[in-house]
Amino acid sequence: MDQKEFDRLASISRLRLDENEREKFLKEIDEVIRLFDEIEKADVDSLEPAFHPIDIPQRLRGEEPEAFGNKKELLGNTKIYRFYVVGPKI
Amino acid sequence: MTSSISKFVRSEKREGYYDRLVTDLTGLNDRLNAFSVIDGNMKVGFPLSVKDNLCVKGFECTASSKILRGYIPPFSATVVERALNAGFSFLGKTRMDEFGFGTFGINNDKPVRNPFDERRVAGGSSAGSAVATSIMKYHVSLAESTGGSISAPAAFCGVVGFTPTYGLLSRYGLIDYANSLDKVGVMGRSSQDVRYLFDKVKGYDRRDSTSVDSALKSRETKNLMIVEELLDKVEDRVKTRFLGFLDRLKGNGYSVESVSAKDLEHSIAAYYIISMAEASTNLAKYCGFKYGLKVDDFTKGYNDFFSEARASFGAEAKRRILLGTFVRGKSVRSRYYSRATKIRRAVINRLKALTKKGLLISPTMPVLTPTFEEVEKLTPVQNYAMDILTVPPNLAGMPHVSFPYDYLNGLPLGAQAVSDHFDDYTLLDFVSEWEKGFRYEFKYNLGDL
């Protein structure tokens, strides 16, 4: 992976890396991608992908509202303004 | 072997038990770093520790990550709720590799130390759960495995680590690493203790869309198989002891067949591609204003705000976000992610065909418990290669159990048995048979009655 491509990857990953991290990850990531490239040799074209290890039955819940026990506790991990969660500008 | 849980429950010496246990545990924990939280409140039930990626209502839950510091879940994971309802007492949260990203229990603020030799690692990612089990006489732990996070530390700490079939234990209240691979499991000092807790927490949970309620099988089998290609990866001194263990099993009436399974060759690469792809999306929820760490400056634009929060991830988490984002990229997705899911299919097919005939058995880890210095020298790829024996059953969601079979230089050696989907009890019965002629060794027995 060249430096330009790596910087783009870090940018879309929303990771700000310092110079030491950048140098270290760039080298290590190349090594890991070489490991990943090994799977090209696998003879698996005719197989169906397995998105889960077992068959998962599609059991959807009904569209029924449920109240969470304690609203204050639920919102306790956020900054609140008049029962609204405060977040950054989008 | 009788369950230590029934012995504990029958005991009349439990007055003041918790006070003494918590005092002794706190002292030893200062050195071993197994617990991030110890609950000092008085209790009377059988002590239960919980890996720090499972929510316990009212107790900080961080998955050993700085980004979740201060997060207090307003609910308990289903498995925790069921264990507490069954009479277990919550003792504390156990330290782990950040979000489960690690094989040695060192990717966190305080690396977990092995009770058999504190210069050595405990294994990961459920490091604290394994150490807690190894140091307390009466105790079980709820842990979790994605690619070997129960087997590896169980082997290095000399305890039983059981990873059930994918979907059998609810993931509701589990902090996700990789949804299609994460499995809650159990650690204990005997197969009986493990089975007891497993039976109390298993079962369908409508709050987990991947939960299943299939009937579990148990069958008598005396057929064991070793996979040649996997055994070749094991260092000589471990392999020699393992072959001696197989001889003892043969003496107990088991047949051992050597089989070839070349389909497993790409398991490690496929596992890391899938797990990193899933992890990189799961970690996007930690954005600086919900859960744990908060970024105060709301005048910043969203991307700056988000990036500032993500600076708190550790090195391995950042590496996995980068690689996971990379393999999901539109131009390479079919080359990596899609192909990896087909390799998972090949691994499932192969392991199912083999386990129809009996149990697969191997050493749990390819090396004797390493020191911290030895682990520091490993590159990421060398590090990932340590999972070579634990990844195949995890990738395939098949039940597996690690248990001690011998000791070398004062360190436990673990073997891992693998069975077919939903054949979970066969594994626990197998370990139970082995325990009849095996004497567990532990360095500490805190909380003895």
Coordinates of C-alpha atoms in Angstrom, one line a residue:
Chain A
M1 CA 0.0 0.0 0.0
D2 CA 1.5 3.4 -0.9
Q3 CA 1.5 6.4 1.4
K4 CA -1.3 8.2 -0.5
E5 CA -3.6 5.2 -0.4
F6 CA -2.8 4.7 3.3
D7 CA -3.6 8.3 4.1
R8 CA -6.9 8.0 2.3
L9 CA -7.7 4.9 4.3
A10 CA -6.9 6.6 7.6
S11 CA -9.1 9.5 6.5
I12 CA -12.2 7.5 5.6
S13 CA -11.6 5.5 8.8
R14 CA -11.8 8.8 10.7
L15 CA -8.5 8.0 12.4
R16 CA -6.0 10.8 13.1
L17 CA -2.6 9.1 13.4
D18 CA 0.6 10.7 14.6
E19 CA 3.8 10.2 12.6
N20 CA 4.9 7.2 14.7
E21 CA 1.6 5.4 14.3
R22 CA 1.5 6.2 10.6
E23 CA 4.9 4.7 10.0
K24 CA 4.3 1.7 12.1
F25 CA 0.8 0.9 10.7
L26 CA 1.8 1.4 7.1
K27 CA 4.5 -1.3 7.5
E28 CA 2.4 -3.7 9.5
I29 CA -0.7 -3.4 7.3
D30 CA 1.3 -4.4 4.2
E31 CA 2.4 -7.6 6.0
V32 CA -1.2 -8.4 7.0
I33 CA -2.5 -7.7 3.5
R34 CA 0.0 -10.2 2.2
L35 CA -1.5 -12.7 4.6
F36 CA -5.0 -11.9 3.3
D37 CA -3.8 -12.2 -0.3
E38 CA -3.1 -15.9 0.3
I39 CA -6.9 -16.6 0.1
E40 CA -6.7 -16.1 -3.6
K41 CA -5.3 -19.6 -3.8
A42 CA -8.3 -21.2 -2.2
D43 CA -10.6 -23.2 -4.5
V44 CA -13.9 -22.0 -3.3
D45 CA -15.5 -20.3 -6.3
S46 CA -18.4 -22.8 -6.5
L47 CA -19.3 -22.5 -2.8
E48 CA -22.1 -20.4 -1.3
P49 CA -20.9 -17.7 1.1
A50 CA -21.5 -18.3 4.8
F51 CA -22.6 -15.1 6.5
H52 CA -23.3 -17.0 9.7
P53 CA -21.9 -20.3 11.0
I54 CA -25.4 -21.8 11.3
D55 CA -28.8 -21.2 9.7
I56 CA -30.5 -18.4 11.6
P57 CA -34.3 -18.5 11.5
Q58 CA -35.8 -15.2 10.6
R59 CA -37.9 -14.5 13.6
L60 CA -38.8 -10.9 13.5
R61 CA -40.5 -9.2 16.4
G62 CA -43.9 -7.6 16.0
E63 CA -44.1 -3.8 15.5
E64 CA -45.1 -3.3 19.1
P65 CA -43.7 -0.5 21.2
E66 CA -42.1 -1.4 24.5
A67 CA -41.3 1.0 27.2
F68 CA -37.8 0.9 28.7
G69 CA -38.0 0.7 32.4
N70 CA -36.1 3.8 33.5
K71 CA -35.7 6.7 31.0
K72 CA -33.3 8.6 33.3
E73 CA -30.9 5.7 33.5
L74 CA -31.1 5.1 29.8
L75 CA -30.1 8.7 29.1
G76 CA -27.6 8.7 32.0
N77 CA -24.7 8.1 29.6
T78 CA -25.3 11.1 27.5
K79 CA -25.4 14.9 27.8
I80 CA -29.0 16.0 27.9
Y81 CA -30.8 19.2 27.2
R82 CA -34.6 19.1 27.9
F83 CA -34.7 15.3 27.3
Y84 CA -32.8 15.7 24.0
V85 CA -29.4 14.0 23.6
V86 CA -26.8 16.7 22.8
G87 CA -24.5 15.9 19.9
P88 CA -22.1 17.6 17.4
K89 CA -23.1 19.5 14.4
I90 CA -23.7 17.5 11.3
Chain B
M1 CA -16.1 -35.3 39.9
T2 CA -18.9 -33.5 41.7
S3 CA -19.7 -29.9 41.1
S4 CA -18.0 -27.5 43.5
I5 CA -21.2 -25.5 43.2
S6 CA -23.2 -28.1 45.0
K7 CA -20.5 -28.4 47.7
F8 CA -20.5 -24.6 48.2
V9 CA -24.2 -24.4 48.4
R10 CA -24.4 -27.2 51.0
S11 CA -21.6 -25.6 53.1
E12 CA -22.5 -24.0 56.4
K13 CA -19.3 -21.9 56.5
R14 CA -20.4 -19.1 54.4
E15 CA -20.9 -16.5 57.1
G16 CA -18.3 -13.7 56.4
Y17 CA -17.2 -15.7 53.3
Y18 CA -17.5 -12.8 50.8
D19 CA -15.7 -10.3 53.1
R20 CA -12.7 -12.6 53.3
L21 CA -12.8 -13.5 49.6
V22 CA -12.9 -9.9 48.5
T23 CA -10.1 -8.9 50.8
D24 CA -7.8 -11.7 49.6
L25 CA -8.9 -11.2 46.0
T26 CA -8.2 -7.5 46.0
G27 CA -4.7 -8.1 47.3
L28 CA -3.8 -10.6 44.7
N29 CA -5.5 -8.7 41.9
D30 CA -3.2 -5.7 42.5
R31 CA -0.5 -8.0 41.0
L32 CA -2.4 -10.1 38.4
N33 CA -4.8 -7.4 37.1
A34 CA -7.6 -9.9 36.5
F35 CA -10.4 -7.7 37.6
S36 CA -11.3 -4.1 36.6
V37 CA -14.1 -4.0 39.1
I38 CA -14.6 -6.0 42.3
D39 CA -18.0 -5.7 44.0
G40 CA -17.4 -5.6 47.7
N41 CA -21.1 -5.8 48.7
M42 CA -22.1 -8.8 50.9
K43 CA -23.5 -11.7 49.1
V44 CA -24.2 -15.4 49.7
G45 CA -24.4 -17.1 46.2
F46 CA -21.7 -18.9 44.3
P47 CA -19.1 -16.4 43.0
L48 CA -19.5 -15.4 39.4
S49 CA -17.2 -13.1 37.5
V50 CA -18.2 -11.5 34.2
K51 CA -16.0 -10.5 31.3
D52 CA -16.0 -6.8 30.8
N53 CA -17.7 -6.9 27.5
L54 CA -20.9 -8.2 29.1
C55 CA -23.2 -5.6 30.7
V56 CA -24.1 -5.8 34.4
K57 CA -26.6 -3.2 35.4
G58 CA -25.1 -0.4 37.4
F59 CA -21.4 -1.4 37.0
E60 CA -19.0 0.3 34.6
C61 CA -18.6 -1.7 31.4
T62 CA -15.7 -0.8 29.2
A63 CA -14.6 -3.9 27.2
S64 CA -11.2 -2.8 28.6
S65 CA -11.3 0.2 26.3
K66 CA -10.6 3.8 27.2
I67 CA -13.3 4.9 24.8
L68 CA -15.9 3.3 27.1
R69 CA -14.6 4.6 30.4
G70 CA -17.5 5.8 32.5
Y71 CA -20.2 3.8 30.6
I72 CA -22.7 2.5 33.1
P73 CA -25.2 0.1 31.4
P74 CA -28.8 0.5 32.6
F75 CA -29.5 -3.2 32.0
S76 CA -27.8 -6.6 32.3
A77 CA -26.9 -9.0 29.5
T78 CA -29.4 -11.8 29.3
V79 CA -26.8 -14.4 30.4
V80 CA -25.9 -12.3 33.4
E81 CA -29.6 -11.9 34.3
R82 CA -30.2 -15.6 34.0
A83 CA -27.1 -16.5 36.2
L84 CA -28.2 -14.0 38.9
N85 CA -31.7 -15.4 38.8
A86 CA -30.3 -18.9 39.3
G87 CA -28.6 -17.8 42.5
F88 CA -25.0 -16.9 41.4
S89 CA -23.5 -13.8 43.0
F90 CA -21.8 -11.2 40.9
L91 CA -18.2 -10.8 42.1
G92 CA -16.7 -8.4 39.5
K93 CA -15.8 -7.6 35.9
T94 CA -12.8 -9.2 34.4
R95 CA -10.1 -7.5 32.3
M96 CA -9.7 -8.5 28.6
D97 CA -7.9 -7.4 25.5
E98 CA -9.6 -4.2 24.3
F99 CA -12.9 -5.2 22.6
G100 CA -11.5 -8.8 22.4
F101 CA -8.7 -7.8 20.1
G102 CA -5.9 -10.0 21.2
T103 CA -4.6 -13.5 22.1
F104 CA -2.5 -12.6 25.2
G105 CA -4.5 -10.3 27.5
I106 CA -2.1 -7.4 27.0
N107 CA -4.0 -5.0 24.8
N108 CA -5.4 -2.9 27.7
D109 CA -4.4 -0.5 30.4
K110 CA -3.1 -3.2 32.8
P111 CA -1.8 -6.4 31.2
V112 CA -3.1 -9.5 32.9
R113 CA -0.5 -11.7 34.5
N114 CA -0.5 -15.5 34.6
P115 CA -0.9 -16.9 38.1
F116 CA 1.4 -19.8 37.5
D117 CA 4.3 -17.4 36.5
E118 CA 3.7 -13.7 36.7
R119 CA 6.4 -13.1 34.0
R120 CA 4.1 -14.8 31.5
V121 CA 0.9 -13.8 29.8
A122 CA -2.5 -15.1 30.8
G123 CA -3.8 -15.5 27.2
G124 CA -6.7 -13.6 25.7
S125 CA -8.9 -12.1 25.2
S126 CA -10.8 -13.4 28.2
A127 CA -7.6 -13.1 30.3
G128 CA -9.2 -11.9 33.5
S129 CA -11.9 -14.6 33.5
A130 CA -9.3 -17.3 33.1
V131 CA -7.1 -15.9 35.9
A132 CA -10.1 -15.4 38.2
T133 CA -11.0 -19.1 37.6
S134 CA -7.4 -20.2 38.2
I135 CA -7.0 -18.4 41.6
M136 CA -10.4 -19.0 43.3
K137 CA -11.6 -22.3 44.6
Y138 CA -15.3 -21.7 44.2
H139 CA -15.9 -19.5 41.2
V140 CA -17.2 -19.6 37.6
S141 CA -16.9 -17.0 34.9
L142 CA -19.0 -15.8 31.9
A143 CA -16.6 -15.2 29.1
E144 CA -16.8 -14.7 25.3
S145 CA -14.9 -16.0 22.3
T146 CA -14.7 -14.6 18.8
G147 CA -11.6 -16.5 17.4
G148 CA -10.3 -18.3 20.5
S149 CA -10.7 -15.9 23.3
I150 CA -12.0 -18.6 25.7
S151 CA -9.7 -21.5 24.7
A152 CA -6.5 -19.6 24.7
P153 CA -6.6 -18.1 28.2
A154 CA -8.2 -21.3 29.6
A155 CA -5.2 -23.3 28.3
F156 CA -2.6 -20.9 29.6
C157 CA -4.3 -20.6 33.1
G158 CA -5.1 -24.4 33.4
V159 CA -8.9 -24.2 33.6
V160 CA -11.8 -25.5 31.6
G161 CA -13.0 -23.0 28.9
F162 CA -16.1 -23.9 27.0
T163 CA -17.3 -22.2 23.9
P164 CA -20.8 -23.4 22.9
T165 CA -22.3 -23.6 19.4
Y166 CA -22.9 -20.1 17.9
G167 CA -26.3 -18.8 19.0
L168 CA -26.9 -21.0 22.0
L169 CA -26.0 -18.3 24.6
S170 CA -27.7 -14.9 24.0
R171 CA -25.5 -12.0 22.8
Y172 CA -28.0 -9.4 24.2
G173 CA -25.9 -7.1 26.4
L174 CA -22.6 -8.2 24.8
I175 CA -20.4 -5.4 23.4
D176 CA -20.0 -6.6 19.8
Y177 CA -16.6 -7.4 18.3
A178 CA -17.8 -9.4 15.2
N179 CA -21.5 -10.3 15.3
S180 CA -21.2 -13.4 13.1
L181 CA -18.4 -14.8 15.2
D182 CA -19.0 -13.7 18.8
K183 CA -20.1 -16.5 21.2
V184 CA -20.7 -16.2 25.0
G185 CA -19.1 -19.1 26.9
V186 CA -18.2 -20.4 30.3
M187 CA -15.1 -21.0 32.4
G188 CA -14.7 -23.1 35.5
R189 CA -12.4 -25.4 37.4
S190 CA -14.2 -28.5 36.2
S191 CA -16.5 -29.6 33.4
Q192 CA -19.3 -30.1 36.1
D193 CA -19.1 -26.4 37.1
V194 CA -19.1 -25.3 33.5
R195 CA -22.0 -27.5 32.7
Y196 CA -24.0 -26.2 35.7
L197 CA -23.6 -22.6 34.6
F198 CA -24.1 -23.3 30.9
D199 CA -27.5 -25.0 31.7
K200 CA -28.7 -22.0 33.7
V201 CA -27.9 -19.4 31.0
K202 CA -28.6 -21.1 27.7
G203 CA -31.8 -20.9 25.7
Y204 CA -33.5 -18.8 23.2
D205 CA -33.7 -15.0 23.7
R206 CA -36.0 -13.0 21.5
R207 CA -33.8 -9.9 22.2
D208 CA -30.9 -11.5 20.2
S209 CA -31.8 -12.0 16.5
T210 CA -29.2 -14.7 16.1
S211 CA -30.3 -16.7 19.2
V212 CA -31.3 -20.3 18.5
D213 CA -33.1 -22.9 20.6
S214 CA -32.1 -26.1 18.9
A215 CA -32.1 -29.3 21.0
L216 CA -28.7 -30.2 22.2
K217 CA -27.2 -33.6 21.4
S218 CA -25.0 -35.9 23.5
R219 CA -23.6 -39.0 22.0
E220 CA -21.1 -41.6 23.1
T221 CA -18.0 -41.6 21.0
K222 CA -14.6 -43.1 21.5
N223 CA -13.3 -41.8 18.1
L224 CA -10.8 -39.0 18.2
M225 CA -9.1 -37.3 15.2
I226 CA -6.1 -35.1 14.9
V227 CA -5.6 -32.9 11.9
E228 CA -2.1 -33.4 10.5
E229 CA -1.7 -29.9 9.1
L230 CA -2.6 -28.3 12.4
L231 CA -0.4 -30.5 14.5
D232 CA 2.5 -29.6 12.3
K233 CA 2.2 -26.0 13.5
V234 CA 2.8 -27.0 17.2
E235 CA 6.2 -26.5 18.8
D236 CA 8.1 -29.7 19.6
R237 CA 8.0 -29.7 23.4
V238 CA 4.3 -29.1 23.4
K239 CA 3.7 -31.7 20.7
T240 CA 5.7 -34.3 22.6
R241 CA 3.5 -33.9 25.7
F242 CA 0.4 -33.9 23.6
L243 CA 1.3 -37.2 21.9
G244 CA 1.8 -38.6 25.4
F245 CA -1.7 -37.4 26.3
L246 CA -3.1 -39.2 23.2
D247 CA -1.4 -42.4 24.4
R248 CA -3.2 -42.0 27.8
L249 CA -6.5 -41.6 25.9
K250 CA -5.8 -44.7 23.9
G251 CA -5.2 -46.5 27.2
N252 CA -8.7 -45.3 28.2
G253 CA -10.2 -47.0 25.2
Y254 CA -10.2 -44.1 22.7
S255 CA -9.1 -44.6 19.1
V256 CA -7.0 -41.8 17.6
E257 CA -7.0 -41.3 13.8
S258 CA -4.8 -38.8 11.9
V259 CA -6.7 -37.0 9.2
S260 CA -5.8 -34.4 6.6
A261 CA -7.9 -31.2 6.3
K262 CA -6.2 -28.9 3.7
D263 CA -9.5 -26.8 3.6
L264 CA -8.5 -25.3 7.0
E265 CA -5.3 -23.8 5.5
H266 CA -6.8 -20.3 4.9
S267 CA -8.8 -20.2 8.2
I268 CA -6.6 -17.5 9.8
A269 CA -6.8 -15.2 6.9
A270 CA -10.5 -15.7 6.4
Y271 CA -11.2 -15.2 10.1
Y272 CA -9.2 -12.0 10.3
I273 CA -10.8 -10.6 7.2
I274 CA -14.4 -11.3 8.4
S275 CA -13.7 -10.2 12.0
M276 CA -12.0 -7.0 11.1
A277 CA -14.7 -6.1 8.6
E278 CA -17.3 -6.5 11.2
A279 CA -15.3 -4.9 14.0
S280 CA -14.6 -1.8 11.9
T281 CA -18.4 -1.2 11.5
N282 CA -19.2 -2.1 15.1
L283 CA -16.7 0.4 16.5
A284 CA -18.3 3.3 14.6
K285 CA -20.9 3.6 17.4
Y286 CA -18.3 5.1 19.7
C287 CA -18.6 8.6 18.5
G288 CA -17.9 10.7 21.6
F289 CA -21.4 11.6 22.8
K290 CA -23.0 8.3 23.6
Y291 CA -21.4 5.6 25.8
G292 CA -18.3 6.3 27.9
L293 CA -15.9 8.9 26.7
K294 CA -17.3 12.3 25.8
V295 CA -15.9 15.0 23.6
D296 CA -16.9 18.3 25.1
D297 CA -16.5 20.7 22.2
F298 CA -19.9 20.5 20.4
T299 CA -18.9 23.4 18.1
K300 CA -16.8 21.0 16.1
G301 CA -18.0 19.5 12.9
Y302 CA -19.1 15.9 13.1
N303 CA -16.0 14.4 11.4
D304 CA -13.6 16.3 13.7
F305 CA -15.7 15.4 16.7
F306 CA -15.8 11.7 15.7
S307 CA -12.0 11.6 14.9
E308 CA -11.2 13.1 18.3
A309 CA -13.2 10.5 20.1
R310 CA -11.5 7.7 18.1
A311 CA -8.1 8.8 19.2
S312 CA -8.8 6.9 22.4
F313 CA -8.7 3.5 20.7
G314 CA -5.7 1.4 21.4
A315 CA -3.2 0.4 18.7
E316 CA -4.7 -3.0 17.9
A317 CA -8.2 -1.4 17.6
K318 CA -6.9 1.2 15.2
R319 CA -5.1 -1.4 13.2
R320 CA -8.3 -3.5 12.9
I321 CA -10.4 -0.4 12.0
L322 CA -7.9 0.4 9.2
L323 CA -7.8 -3.2 7.9
G324 CA -11.5 -3.8 8.3
T325 CA -12.3 -0.6 6.4
F326 CA -9.8 -1.6 3.7
V327 CA -11.3 -5.1 3.0
R328 CA -14.8 -3.7 2.9
G329 CA -13.7 -1.2 0.1
K330 CA -15.9 -1.5 -3.0
S331 CA -12.9 -2.2 -5.3
V332 CA -11.6 -5.1 -3.2
R333 CA -14.7 -6.5 -1.4
S334 CA -15.1 -9.5 -3.6
R335 CA -11.4 -10.3 -3.5
Y336 CA -11.3 -10.3 0.3
Y337 CA -14.6 -10.2 2.3
S338 CA -16.8 -12.2 -0.1
R339 CA -14.1 -14.8 -0.7
A340 CA -13.5 -15.1 3.1
T341 CA -17.2 -16.0 3.6
K342 CA -16.8 -18.8 1.0
I343 CA -13.8 -20.1 2.9
R344 CA -15.9 -20.1 6.0
R345 CA -18.3 -22.3 4.1
A346 CA -15.5 -24.7 3.2
V347 CA -14.3 -24.8 6.8
I348 CA -17.8 -25.5 8.1
N349 CA -18.3 -28.3 5.5
R350 CA -15.0 -29.9 6.3
L351 CA -15.4 -29.7 10.1
K352 CA -19.0 -31.0 10.0
A353 CA -17.9 -34.0 7.9
L354 CA -15.1 -34.8 10.3
T355 CA -17.0 -34.3 13.5
K356 CA -19.8 -36.6 12.3
K357 CA -17.3 -39.4 12.9
G358 CA -16.0 -38.3 16.3
L359 CA -14.3 -35.4 18.1
L360 CA -11.4 -33.4 16.8
I361 CA -8.6 -33.0 19.3
S362 CA -5.4 -30.9 19.3
P363 CA -3.3 -28.8 21.7
T364 CA -5.2 -25.6 22.3
M365 CA -2.2 -23.3 21.7
P366 CA 0.9 -24.1 19.5
V367 CA 3.3 -22.8 22.1
L368 CA 4.0 -23.0 25.8
T369 CA 2.7 -20.0 27.7
P370 CA 5.0 -17.1 26.5
T371 CA 6.6 -14.4 28.6
F372 CA 5.6 -10.7 28.1
E373 CA 9.0 -10.1 26.4
E374 CA 8.4 -12.9 23.9
V375 CA 5.0 -11.6 23.0
E376 CA 6.3 -8.0 22.5
K377 CA 8.6 -9.2 19.8
L378 CA 5.8 -10.8 17.6
T379 CA 4.7 -9.0 14.5
P380 CA 0.9 -8.7 14.0
V381 CA 0.9 -11.6 11.6
Q382 CA 3.0 -13.8 13.9
N383 CA 0.6 -12.8 16.7
Y384 CA -2.5 -13.8 14.6
A385 CA -0.8 -17.1 13.7
M386 CA -1.0 -18.1 17.4
D387 CA -4.7 -18.6 16.8
I388 CA -4.2 -21.4 14.2
L389 CA -5.7 -24.1 16.4
T390 CA -8.6 -22.1 17.9
V391 CA -9.8 -20.2 14.8
P392 CA -11.2 -23.1 12.7
P393 CA -14.0 -24.1 15.2
N394 CA -14.7 -20.4 16.0
L395 CA -15.0 -19.5 12.3
A396 CA -17.4 -22.4 11.9
G397 CA -19.3 -21.6 15.1
M398 CA -18.7 -25.2 16.4
P399 CA -18.6 -26.0 20.1
H400 CA -15.2 -26.5 21.6
V401 CA -13.7 -26.9 25.0
S402 CA -10.2 -26.4 26.3
F403 CA -9.0 -28.3 29.3
P404 CA -5.7 -29.0 31.1
Y405 CA -4.1 -32.4 30.4
D406 CA -0.5 -32.0 31.7
Y407 CA 2.0 -29.5 33.2
L408 CA 5.4 -28.6 31.8
N409 CA 8.0 -26.6 33.7
G410 CA 5.2 -25.7 36.2
L411 CA 2.9 -24.4 33.4
P412 CA -0.4 -26.0 32.4
L413 CA -0.9 -27.5 28.9
G414 CA -4.3 -27.3 27.4
A415 CA -6.0 -29.6 24.9
Q416 CA -9.0 -28.6 22.7
A417 CA -11.8 -30.8 21.6
V418 CA -14.2 -29.8 18.9
S419 CA -17.6 -31.3 18.1
D420 CA -20.4 -30.8 15.6
H421 CA -23.0 -28.0 15.9
F422 CA -25.3 -28.6 18.9
D423 CA -23.3 -31.6 20.0
D424 CA -22.2 -29.5 23.0
Y425 CA -22.8 -32.0 25.8
T426 CA -20.7 -34.7 24.1
L427 CA -17.7 -32.4 24.7
L428 CA -18.5 -31.8 28.4
D429 CA -19.0 -35.6 28.9
F430 CA -15.6 -36.2 27.2
V431 CA -13.8 -33.8 29.6
S432 CA -15.7 -35.3 32.5
E433 CA -14.4 -38.7 31.6
W434 CA -10.9 -37.3 31.4
E435 CA -11.2 -35.6 34.8
K436 CA -11.8 -39.0 36.5
G437 CA -8.1 -39.8 36.1
F438 CA -6.6 -36.3 36.2
R439 CA -5.5 -34.1 39.1
Y440 CA -5.9 -30.3 38.5
E441 CA -3.1 -28.1 39.9
F442 CA -3.5 -24.5 40.9
K443 CA -1.2 -22.1 42.5
Y444 CA -3.9 -20.3 44.5
N445 CA -7.1 -21.4 46.1
L446 CA -8.7 -18.2 47.4
G447 CA -12.0 -18.6 49.1
D448 CA -11.4 -22.2 50.3
L449 CA -14.1 -23.2 52.8

